[in-house]
Amino acid sequence: MTRPVPDAPLRGPLVTRPGRALVTGGAGFIGSHVVEALLARGYAVHVVDDLSTGRRSNLDSVAAHPLLRLTVASVADADVARAVCADTDVVFHLAGVVGVQRLRDEPLFVMQANLQSTEAMLAAAAAARVPTLVTSSSEVYGDARVPFCEADPLRPGSTEGLRGGYACAKAMGEWLALAHAAQSGVPTIVARLFNTVGPRQSGDHGMVLPRFVRQAVRGEALTVYGGGRQTRCFAHVRDVARALVDLAESPCVPAAVVNVGSRQETAVVELARMVQRAAASGSPLQHVPFDAVFPAGFVDPPRRLPSLERLHQAIGWVPSTPVQEIVAELVSAARAPGPVGAAARAAASSS
Ligand code: UDP
């Protein structure tokens, strides 16, 4: 049945005061920081996570919080998605499978997991009329021209190249989100996340910074793929989490799709040198040809730089912790003696 497209604005504010928030993927790297940010603002937080890529220990800092609840289940299951949407005021959908190495090793799982969980959650949230923030990825831009603006056409690449499959699954999630919003009239925001780094990120599935930090503290060579001149903008995960909650609370989100990330562009080889310096490490740089790591047709975007105009308009600030500071924080956490260092090292080396 076709429904008329409502006149009401379909985006922000998703929520006007701290209430009940559902965070899918809340035991994951970014999700767990969103949970901390929400609890700090007074929300009661229900985490639903199947712990396939997330870890219970990511929530250690808030495990005893009286307003936190954890359900171990997959939101790709429509019954689970419906049940968890029944008693919440806002959804933060972060459940997903990321990492270029995982995409190389398990492409079907990566594409299906992202598509299925997103569709199930969107359908359930629309049916329960719960405003939703869906996280997408800067991968959708592929090798488009920088800076990446939200309204730009996407260039995910050929179906014969693996990387585009993840990009298209995330892009399809966006189209579904916007279609659900148009049909149900439930406010929805899509946040396209750029490279996000910080405590609790695993280095197992790509993710260059935790890999470099782990290599440096172990005295191993830092594996720079290709020439290392490719650039990324690395945002601190705490800034990203705060930006997502601010976006959900913002009354003036200019459009439904919003880039979230940093604009400090850093070449991968520069990042490796930064880690070397911060760790005062004797680890050499080892240039690894890209085709030794990834199959033919796997494109590594040469630059990835967001336009953050919409984000700035919506929340009045953009993530800006300098990458040098993030590197210093991660190196010192990985070097810390006792349980703090052990936790940081364990996080960097497992999913
Ligand atoms: N990279 C690298 N060495 C590594 C892992 C990654 O040089 O051990 C490069 C990778 O080729 C890419 C950049 O670092 O150009 C960022 O990779 P990551 O997997 O963190 O994120 P991406 O931006 O590729 O999604």
Short mmCIF file of C-alpha atoms and ligand atoms in Angstrom, two decimals:
data_model
loop_
_atom_site.label_atom_id
_atom_site.label_comp_id
_atom_site.label_asym_id
_atom_site.label_seq_id
_atom_site.Cartn_x
_atom_site.Cartn_y
_atom_site.Cartn_z
CA MET A 1 0.00 0.00 0.00
CA THR A 2 1.37 3.42 -0.85
CA ARG A 3 1.12 6.08 1.77
CA PRO A 4 1.30 9.80 1.14
CA VAL A 5 4.65 11.36 1.96
CA PRO A 6 3.99 13.47 5.06
CA ASP A 7 4.65 17.21 5.14
CA ALA A 8 6.20 17.11 8.60
CA PRO A 9 10.01 17.37 8.81
CA LEU A 10 11.50 13.88 8.86
CA ARG A 11 14.59 14.72 10.84
CA GLY A 12 15.51 16.24 14.20
CA PRO A 13 15.15 16.56 16.98
CA LEU A 14 14.88 12.83 17.40
CA VAL A 15 14.61 13.35 21.12
CA THR A 16 13.99 16.47 23.20
CA ARG A 17 15.06 15.34 26.66
CA PRO A 18 16.97 12.37 28.07
CA GLY A 19 14.67 9.36 28.07
CA ARG A 20 15.04 5.74 27.02
CA ALA A 21 17.64 5.08 24.33
CA LEU A 22 18.26 1.84 22.51
CA VAL A 23 21.79 1.34 21.18
CA THR A 24 22.23 -1.55 18.76
CA GLY A 25 25.86 -2.60 18.62
CA GLY A 26 26.32 -0.90 21.97
CA ALA A 27 29.06 -3.32 23.01
CA GLY A 28 31.10 -2.42 19.94
CA PHE A 29 33.91 0.08 19.64
CA ILE A 30 31.89 3.18 18.71
CA GLY A 31 28.65 1.92 20.26
CA SER A 32 30.18 1.59 23.71
CA HIS A 33 31.30 5.22 23.60
CA VAL A 34 27.80 6.29 22.53
CA VAL A 35 26.44 4.35 25.52
CA GLU A 36 28.80 6.20 27.86
CA ALA A 37 27.82 9.56 26.37
CA LEU A 38 24.09 8.81 26.72
CA LEU A 39 24.41 7.60 30.32
CA ALA A 40 26.40 10.72 31.17
CA ARG A 41 23.49 12.82 29.88
CA GLY A 42 20.94 10.95 31.97
CA TYR A 43 19.46 8.53 29.42
CA ALA A 44 18.40 5.04 30.43
CA VAL A 45 20.26 2.90 27.90
CA HIS A 46 19.29 -0.48 26.54
CA VAL A 47 22.16 -2.10 24.64
CA VAL A 48 21.34 -4.87 22.23
CA ASP A 49 24.36 -6.62 20.82
CA ASP A 50 24.95 -10.17 19.65
CA LEU A 51 28.61 -9.93 20.76
CA SER A 52 29.71 -11.25 17.35
CA THR A 53 32.11 -8.37 16.92
CA GLY A 54 31.44 -6.40 20.10
CA ARG A 55 32.70 -7.39 23.53
CA ARG A 56 31.06 -7.26 26.91
CA SER A 57 34.26 -5.78 28.35
CA ASN A 58 33.80 -2.66 26.18
CA LEU A 59 31.10 -1.73 28.68
CA ASP A 60 33.24 -2.33 31.78
CA SER A 61 33.35 1.37 32.70
CA VAL A 62 29.53 1.51 32.96
CA ALA A 63 28.68 -2.12 33.76
CA ALA A 64 27.36 -1.26 37.21
CA HIS A 65 25.36 1.78 36.05
CA PRO A 66 21.76 1.47 37.25
CA LEU A 67 20.39 2.89 33.98
CA LEU A 68 22.19 0.38 31.73
CA ARG A 69 20.62 -2.82 30.44
CA LEU A 70 22.25 -5.31 28.05
CA THR A 71 20.41 -7.81 25.87
CA VAL A 72 22.58 -10.29 24.00
CA ALA A 73 20.71 -10.89 20.74
CA SER A 74 20.88 -10.07 17.06
CA VAL A 75 18.70 -7.29 15.69
CA ALA A 76 18.87 -8.99 12.30
CA ASP A 77 16.16 -11.19 13.83
CA ALA A 78 12.91 -9.32 13.17
CA ASP A 79 11.35 -10.58 16.42
CA VAL A 80 14.26 -9.25 18.44
CA ALA A 81 14.15 -5.93 16.59
CA ARG A 82 10.41 -5.57 17.26
CA ALA A 83 10.78 -6.49 20.93
CA VAL A 84 13.56 -4.02 21.66
CA CYS A 85 11.78 -1.17 19.86
CA ALA A 86 8.70 -1.61 22.03
CA ASP A 87 10.06 0.25 25.04
CA THR A 88 12.36 2.97 23.82
CA ASP A 89 12.12 6.65 22.85
CA VAL A 90 15.02 6.79 20.40
CA VAL A 91 17.17 4.28 18.53
CA PHE A 92 20.87 4.58 17.77
CA HIS A 93 21.53 1.86 15.21
CA LEU A 94 25.23 1.06 15.23
CA ALA A 95 25.15 -2.74 14.91
CA GLY A 96 27.21 -3.69 11.90
CA VAL A 97 30.27 -5.52 10.71
CA VAL A 98 33.20 -3.39 9.62
CA GLY A 99 36.83 -3.74 8.62
CA VAL A 100 38.39 -4.09 5.19
CA GLN A 101 40.19 -7.29 6.14
CA ARG A 102 36.99 -8.87 7.32
CA LEU A 103 35.40 -7.82 4.03
CA ARG A 104 38.26 -9.55 2.20
CA ASP A 105 37.86 -12.73 4.28
CA GLU A 106 34.07 -12.95 4.74
CA PRO A 107 32.40 -10.74 2.13
CA LEU A 108 29.04 -12.48 2.20
CA PHE A 109 28.78 -12.28 5.98
CA VAL A 110 29.76 -8.61 5.99
CA MET A 111 27.24 -7.59 3.32
CA GLN A 112 24.37 -9.70 4.64
CA ALA A 113 24.92 -8.80 8.30
CA ASN A 114 24.81 -5.09 7.52
CA LEU A 115 21.80 -5.25 5.24
CA GLN A 116 19.72 -7.60 7.36
CA SER A 117 20.23 -5.89 10.69
CA THR A 118 19.56 -2.45 9.22
CA GLU A 119 16.36 -3.46 7.42
CA ALA A 120 15.02 -5.34 10.46
CA MET A 121 15.73 -2.41 12.79
CA LEU A 122 14.32 0.20 10.43
CA ALA A 123 11.12 -1.74 9.93
CA ALA A 124 10.70 -2.31 13.66
CA ALA A 125 11.48 1.31 14.58
CA ALA A 126 9.07 2.63 11.94
CA ALA A 127 6.31 0.28 13.11
CA ALA A 128 6.84 1.36 16.72
CA ARG A 129 7.18 5.01 15.58
CA VAL A 130 10.55 5.44 17.28
CA PRO A 131 12.87 8.15 15.88
CA THR A 132 16.11 6.62 14.69
CA LEU A 133 19.69 7.60 14.03
CA VAL A 134 21.32 5.13 11.64
CA THR A 135 25.07 5.03 11.26
CA SER A 136 26.44 4.62 7.77
CA SER A 137 29.98 4.86 6.50
CA SER A 138 32.21 7.14 4.44
CA GLU A 139 32.90 3.97 2.42
CA VAL A 140 29.74 4.81 0.46
CA TYR A 141 31.66 7.61 -1.32
CA GLY A 142 34.17 5.11 -2.73
CA ASP A 143 36.78 6.99 -4.72
CA ALA A 144 34.66 10.10 -5.32
CA ARG A 145 36.33 13.51 -5.52
CA VAL A 146 37.12 15.20 -2.18
CA PRO A 147 35.74 16.88 -0.19
CA PHE A 148 32.91 14.38 0.12
CA CYS A 149 29.54 16.16 0.31
CA GLU A 150 26.45 14.28 1.35
CA ALA A 151 24.48 15.08 -1.82
CA ASP A 152 27.29 13.93 -4.13
CA PRO A 153 26.76 10.91 -6.40
CA LEU A 154 28.48 7.85 -4.94
CA ARG A 155 31.31 5.91 -6.62
CA PRO A 156 31.42 2.55 -4.86
CA GLY A 157 33.04 0.83 -7.84
CA SER A 158 32.56 -2.31 -9.86
CA THR A 159 30.70 -5.39 -8.62
CA GLU A 160 33.85 -7.32 -9.52
CA GLY A 161 35.75 -5.41 -6.83
CA LEU A 162 34.92 -6.52 -3.30
CA ARG A 163 35.10 -3.22 -1.54
CA GLY A 164 32.07 -1.77 -3.29
CA GLY A 165 29.89 -4.53 -1.84
CA TYR A 166 30.27 -3.13 1.65
CA ALA A 167 29.80 0.41 0.35
CA CYS A 168 26.60 -0.58 -1.44
CA ALA A 169 25.25 -2.46 1.58
CA LYS A 170 25.73 0.68 3.66
CA ALA A 171 24.30 2.89 0.90
CA MET A 172 21.29 0.59 0.59
CA GLY A 173 20.81 0.93 4.35
CA GLU A 174 20.65 4.69 3.83
CA TRP A 175 18.08 4.41 1.05
CA LEU A 176 16.00 2.10 3.20
CA ALA A 177 16.23 4.51 6.14
CA LEU A 178 15.07 7.43 4.03
CA ALA A 179 12.26 5.39 2.45
CA HIS A 180 11.06 4.16 5.84
CA ALA A 181 11.14 7.74 7.13
CA ALA A 182 9.20 9.02 4.11
CA GLN A 183 6.59 6.30 4.40
CA SER A 184 6.15 6.32 8.19
CA GLY A 185 6.82 9.99 8.91
CA VAL A 186 9.12 8.96 11.76
CA PRO A 187 12.13 11.31 12.12
CA THR A 188 15.33 9.65 10.93
CA ILE A 189 18.93 10.76 10.59
CA VAL A 190 21.69 8.97 8.72
CA ALA A 191 25.18 9.69 10.09
CA ARG A 192 27.99 8.84 7.67
CA LEU A 193 30.97 8.06 9.87
CA PHE A 194 34.50 8.76 8.67
CA ASN A 195 37.62 7.11 10.10
CA THR A 196 37.09 6.89 13.84
CA VAL A 197 39.81 5.89 16.28
CA GLY A 198 40.39 5.66 20.00
CA PRO A 199 40.30 3.38 23.02
CA ARG A 200 38.82 -0.11 22.52
CA GLN A 201 39.29 -0.22 18.74
CA SER A 202 40.49 -3.59 17.51
CA GLY A 203 43.33 -3.83 15.02
CA ASP A 204 42.32 -7.23 13.79
CA HIS A 205 40.32 -6.35 10.71
CA GLY A 206 42.19 -3.47 9.09
CA MET A 207 41.95 -0.34 11.25
CA VAL A 208 45.35 1.16 10.77
CA LEU A 209 45.92 3.07 14.03
CA PRO A 210 45.46 0.24 16.56
CA ARG A 211 47.62 -1.92 14.30
CA PHE A 212 50.44 0.64 14.23
CA VAL A 213 50.23 1.16 18.01
CA ARG A 214 50.32 -2.56 18.69
CA GLN A 215 53.25 -3.03 16.28
CA ALA A 216 55.19 -0.12 17.83
CA VAL A 217 54.81 -1.23 21.45
CA ARG A 218 55.84 -4.75 20.48
CA GLY A 219 58.86 -3.47 18.58
CA GLU A 220 57.54 -4.91 15.30
CA ALA A 221 57.72 -3.20 11.90
CA LEU A 222 54.85 -0.81 11.12
CA THR A 223 53.12 -2.14 8.01
CA VAL A 224 52.44 0.79 5.68
CA TYR A 225 50.30 -0.36 2.78
CA GLY A 226 51.17 0.95 -0.67
CA GLY A 227 53.18 4.15 -0.76
CA GLY A 228 51.50 5.41 2.41
CA ARG A 229 50.58 8.67 0.69
CA GLN A 230 46.86 7.83 0.91
CA THR A 231 45.18 10.09 3.43
CA ARG A 232 42.46 9.67 6.03
CA CYS A 233 40.95 12.04 8.60
CA PHE A 234 40.98 10.41 12.02
CA ALA A 235 38.40 11.53 14.58
CA HIS A 236 38.49 10.66 18.26
CA VAL A 237 35.72 8.20 19.09
CA ARG A 238 34.62 10.26 22.10
CA ASP A 239 34.08 13.28 19.82
CA VAL A 240 32.18 11.11 17.35
CA ALA A 241 29.96 9.65 20.08
CA ARG A 242 29.18 13.11 21.44
CA ALA A 243 28.43 14.36 17.94
CA LEU A 244 25.96 11.51 17.38
CA VAL A 245 24.06 12.29 20.58
CA ASP A 246 24.15 16.02 19.76
CA LEU A 247 22.78 15.25 16.30
CA ALA A 248 19.90 13.26 17.77
CA GLU A 249 19.07 16.14 20.08
CA SER A 250 19.54 18.88 17.49
CA PRO A 251 16.44 20.81 16.40
CA CYS A 252 18.15 22.07 13.23
CA VAL A 253 19.61 19.18 11.27
CA PRO A 254 19.73 20.64 7.75
CA ALA A 255 19.24 17.34 5.88
CA ALA A 256 18.68 13.70 6.67
CA VAL A 257 22.21 12.55 5.74
CA VAL A 258 25.11 14.07 7.67
CA ASN A 259 28.85 13.39 7.52
CA VAL A 260 30.48 12.89 10.92
CA GLY A 261 34.24 12.94 11.30
CA SER A 262 37.34 15.07 11.38
CA ARG A 263 38.83 17.22 8.63
CA GLN A 264 42.45 16.85 9.72
CA GLU A 265 43.89 14.99 6.77
CA THR A 266 46.85 12.73 7.54
CA ALA A 267 48.83 10.52 5.18
CA VAL A 268 49.20 6.94 6.39
CA VAL A 269 52.99 7.16 6.32
CA GLU A 270 52.82 10.34 8.41
CA LEU A 271 50.59 8.52 10.89
CA ALA A 272 53.15 5.72 11.11
CA ARG A 273 55.92 8.25 11.87
CA MET A 274 53.72 9.89 14.50
CA VAL A 275 53.25 6.53 16.22
CA GLN A 276 57.00 5.81 15.97
CA ARG A 277 57.77 9.14 17.65
CA ALA A 278 55.10 8.82 20.34
CA ALA A 279 56.26 5.31 21.19
CA ALA A 280 59.96 6.29 20.92
CA SER A 281 60.05 3.00 19.14
CA GLY A 282 62.86 1.47 17.15
CA SER A 283 60.25 -0.19 14.94
CA PRO A 284 61.02 0.42 11.26
CA LEU A 285 58.40 1.20 8.64
CA GLN A 286 57.75 -1.67 6.29
CA HIS A 287 56.12 -0.80 2.97
CA VAL A 288 53.75 -3.60 1.98
CA PRO A 289 52.46 -3.57 -1.60
CA PHE A 290 48.72 -3.19 -1.58
CA ASP A 291 48.20 -6.25 -3.78
CA ALA A 292 50.06 -8.38 -1.21
CA VAL A 293 47.27 -7.70 1.27
CA PHE A 294 44.14 -7.30 -0.82
CA PRO A 295 42.73 -9.07 -3.87
CA ALA A 296 42.77 -7.47 -7.34
CA GLY A 297 40.17 -4.77 -7.75
CA PHE A 298 40.17 -3.83 -4.06
CA VAL A 299 40.49 -0.07 -4.29
CA ASP A 300 42.10 1.89 -1.44
CA PRO A 301 40.67 5.42 -1.76
CA PRO A 302 43.60 7.83 -2.16
CA ARG A 303 41.92 10.54 -0.07
CA ARG A 304 38.92 10.65 2.21
CA LEU A 305 37.98 14.13 3.38
CA PRO A 306 34.48 15.08 4.49
CA SER A 307 32.57 18.27 4.11
CA LEU A 308 31.34 18.95 7.64
CA GLU A 309 29.10 21.89 6.80
CA ARG A 310 25.89 20.05 7.62
CA LEU A 311 27.28 18.68 10.86
CA HIS A 312 28.44 22.12 11.93
CA GLN A 313 25.07 23.62 11.06
CA ALA A 314 23.31 20.95 13.11
CA ILE A 315 25.42 20.91 16.26
CA GLY A 316 27.62 23.99 16.08
CA TRP A 317 30.94 22.18 16.29
CA VAL A 318 32.89 19.45 14.55
CA PRO A 319 35.22 16.79 15.99
CA SER A 320 38.68 18.28 16.22
CA THR A 321 40.92 16.41 18.68
CA PRO A 322 44.30 16.60 16.90
CA VAL A 323 45.47 13.23 15.63
CA GLN A 324 48.80 13.72 17.46
CA GLU A 325 46.88 13.81 20.74
CA ILE A 326 44.93 10.69 19.88
CA VAL A 327 48.13 8.85 18.98
CA ALA A 328 49.78 9.93 22.24
CA GLU A 329 46.75 8.77 24.26
CA LEU A 330 46.65 5.36 22.58
CA VAL A 331 50.39 4.76 22.86
CA SER A 332 50.45 5.67 26.52
CA ALA A 333 47.41 3.46 27.23
CA ALA A 334 49.09 0.55 25.47
CA ARG A 335 52.25 1.16 27.48
CA ALA A 336 50.52 1.62 30.84
CA PRO A 337 51.46 -0.96 33.44
CA GLY A 338 48.86 -3.08 35.21
CA PRO A 339 45.25 -3.66 34.19
CA VAL A 340 44.85 -0.39 32.22
CA GLY A 341 47.65 -1.26 29.83
CA ALA A 342 46.62 -4.89 29.66
CA ALA A 343 43.06 -3.87 28.70
CA ALA A 344 44.31 -1.47 26.02
CA ARG A 345 46.63 -4.10 24.57
CA ALA A 346 43.91 -6.74 24.61
CA ALA A 347 41.47 -4.38 22.89
CA ALA A 348 43.97 -3.55 20.16
CA SER A 349 44.57 -7.19 19.41
CA SER A 350 41.16 -8.79 19.49
CA SER A 351 37.71 -8.09 18.24
N1 UDP B 1 46.69 0.62 6.33
C1 UDP B 1 48.06 0.48 6.42
N2 UDP B 1 48.58 -0.50 7.23
C2 UDP B 1 47.80 -1.31 7.98
C3 UDP B 1 46.39 -1.15 7.90
C4 UDP B 1 45.87 -0.18 7.06
O1 UDP B 1 48.82 1.20 5.75
O2 UDP B 1 48.35 -2.17 8.70
C5 UDP B 1 46.13 1.69 5.47
C6 UDP B 1 44.99 1.27 4.55
O3 UDP B 1 45.48 0.76 3.34
C7 UDP B 1 44.24 2.58 4.37
C8 UDP B 1 44.46 3.31 5.70
O4 UDP B 1 45.55 2.66 6.32
O5 UDP B 1 44.81 3.34 3.36
C9 UDP B 1 43.26 3.23 6.63
O6 UDP B 1 42.90 1.88 6.80
P1 UDP B 1 41.75 1.41 7.77
O7 UDP B 1 41.57 -0.04 7.57
O8 UDP B 1 42.03 1.90 9.14
O9 UDP B 1 40.47 2.21 7.27
P2 UDP B 1 39.85 2.47 5.80
O10 UDP B 1 39.98 3.94 5.62
O11 UDP B 1 40.64 1.71 4.80
O12 UDP B 1 38.47 2.01 5.92
#
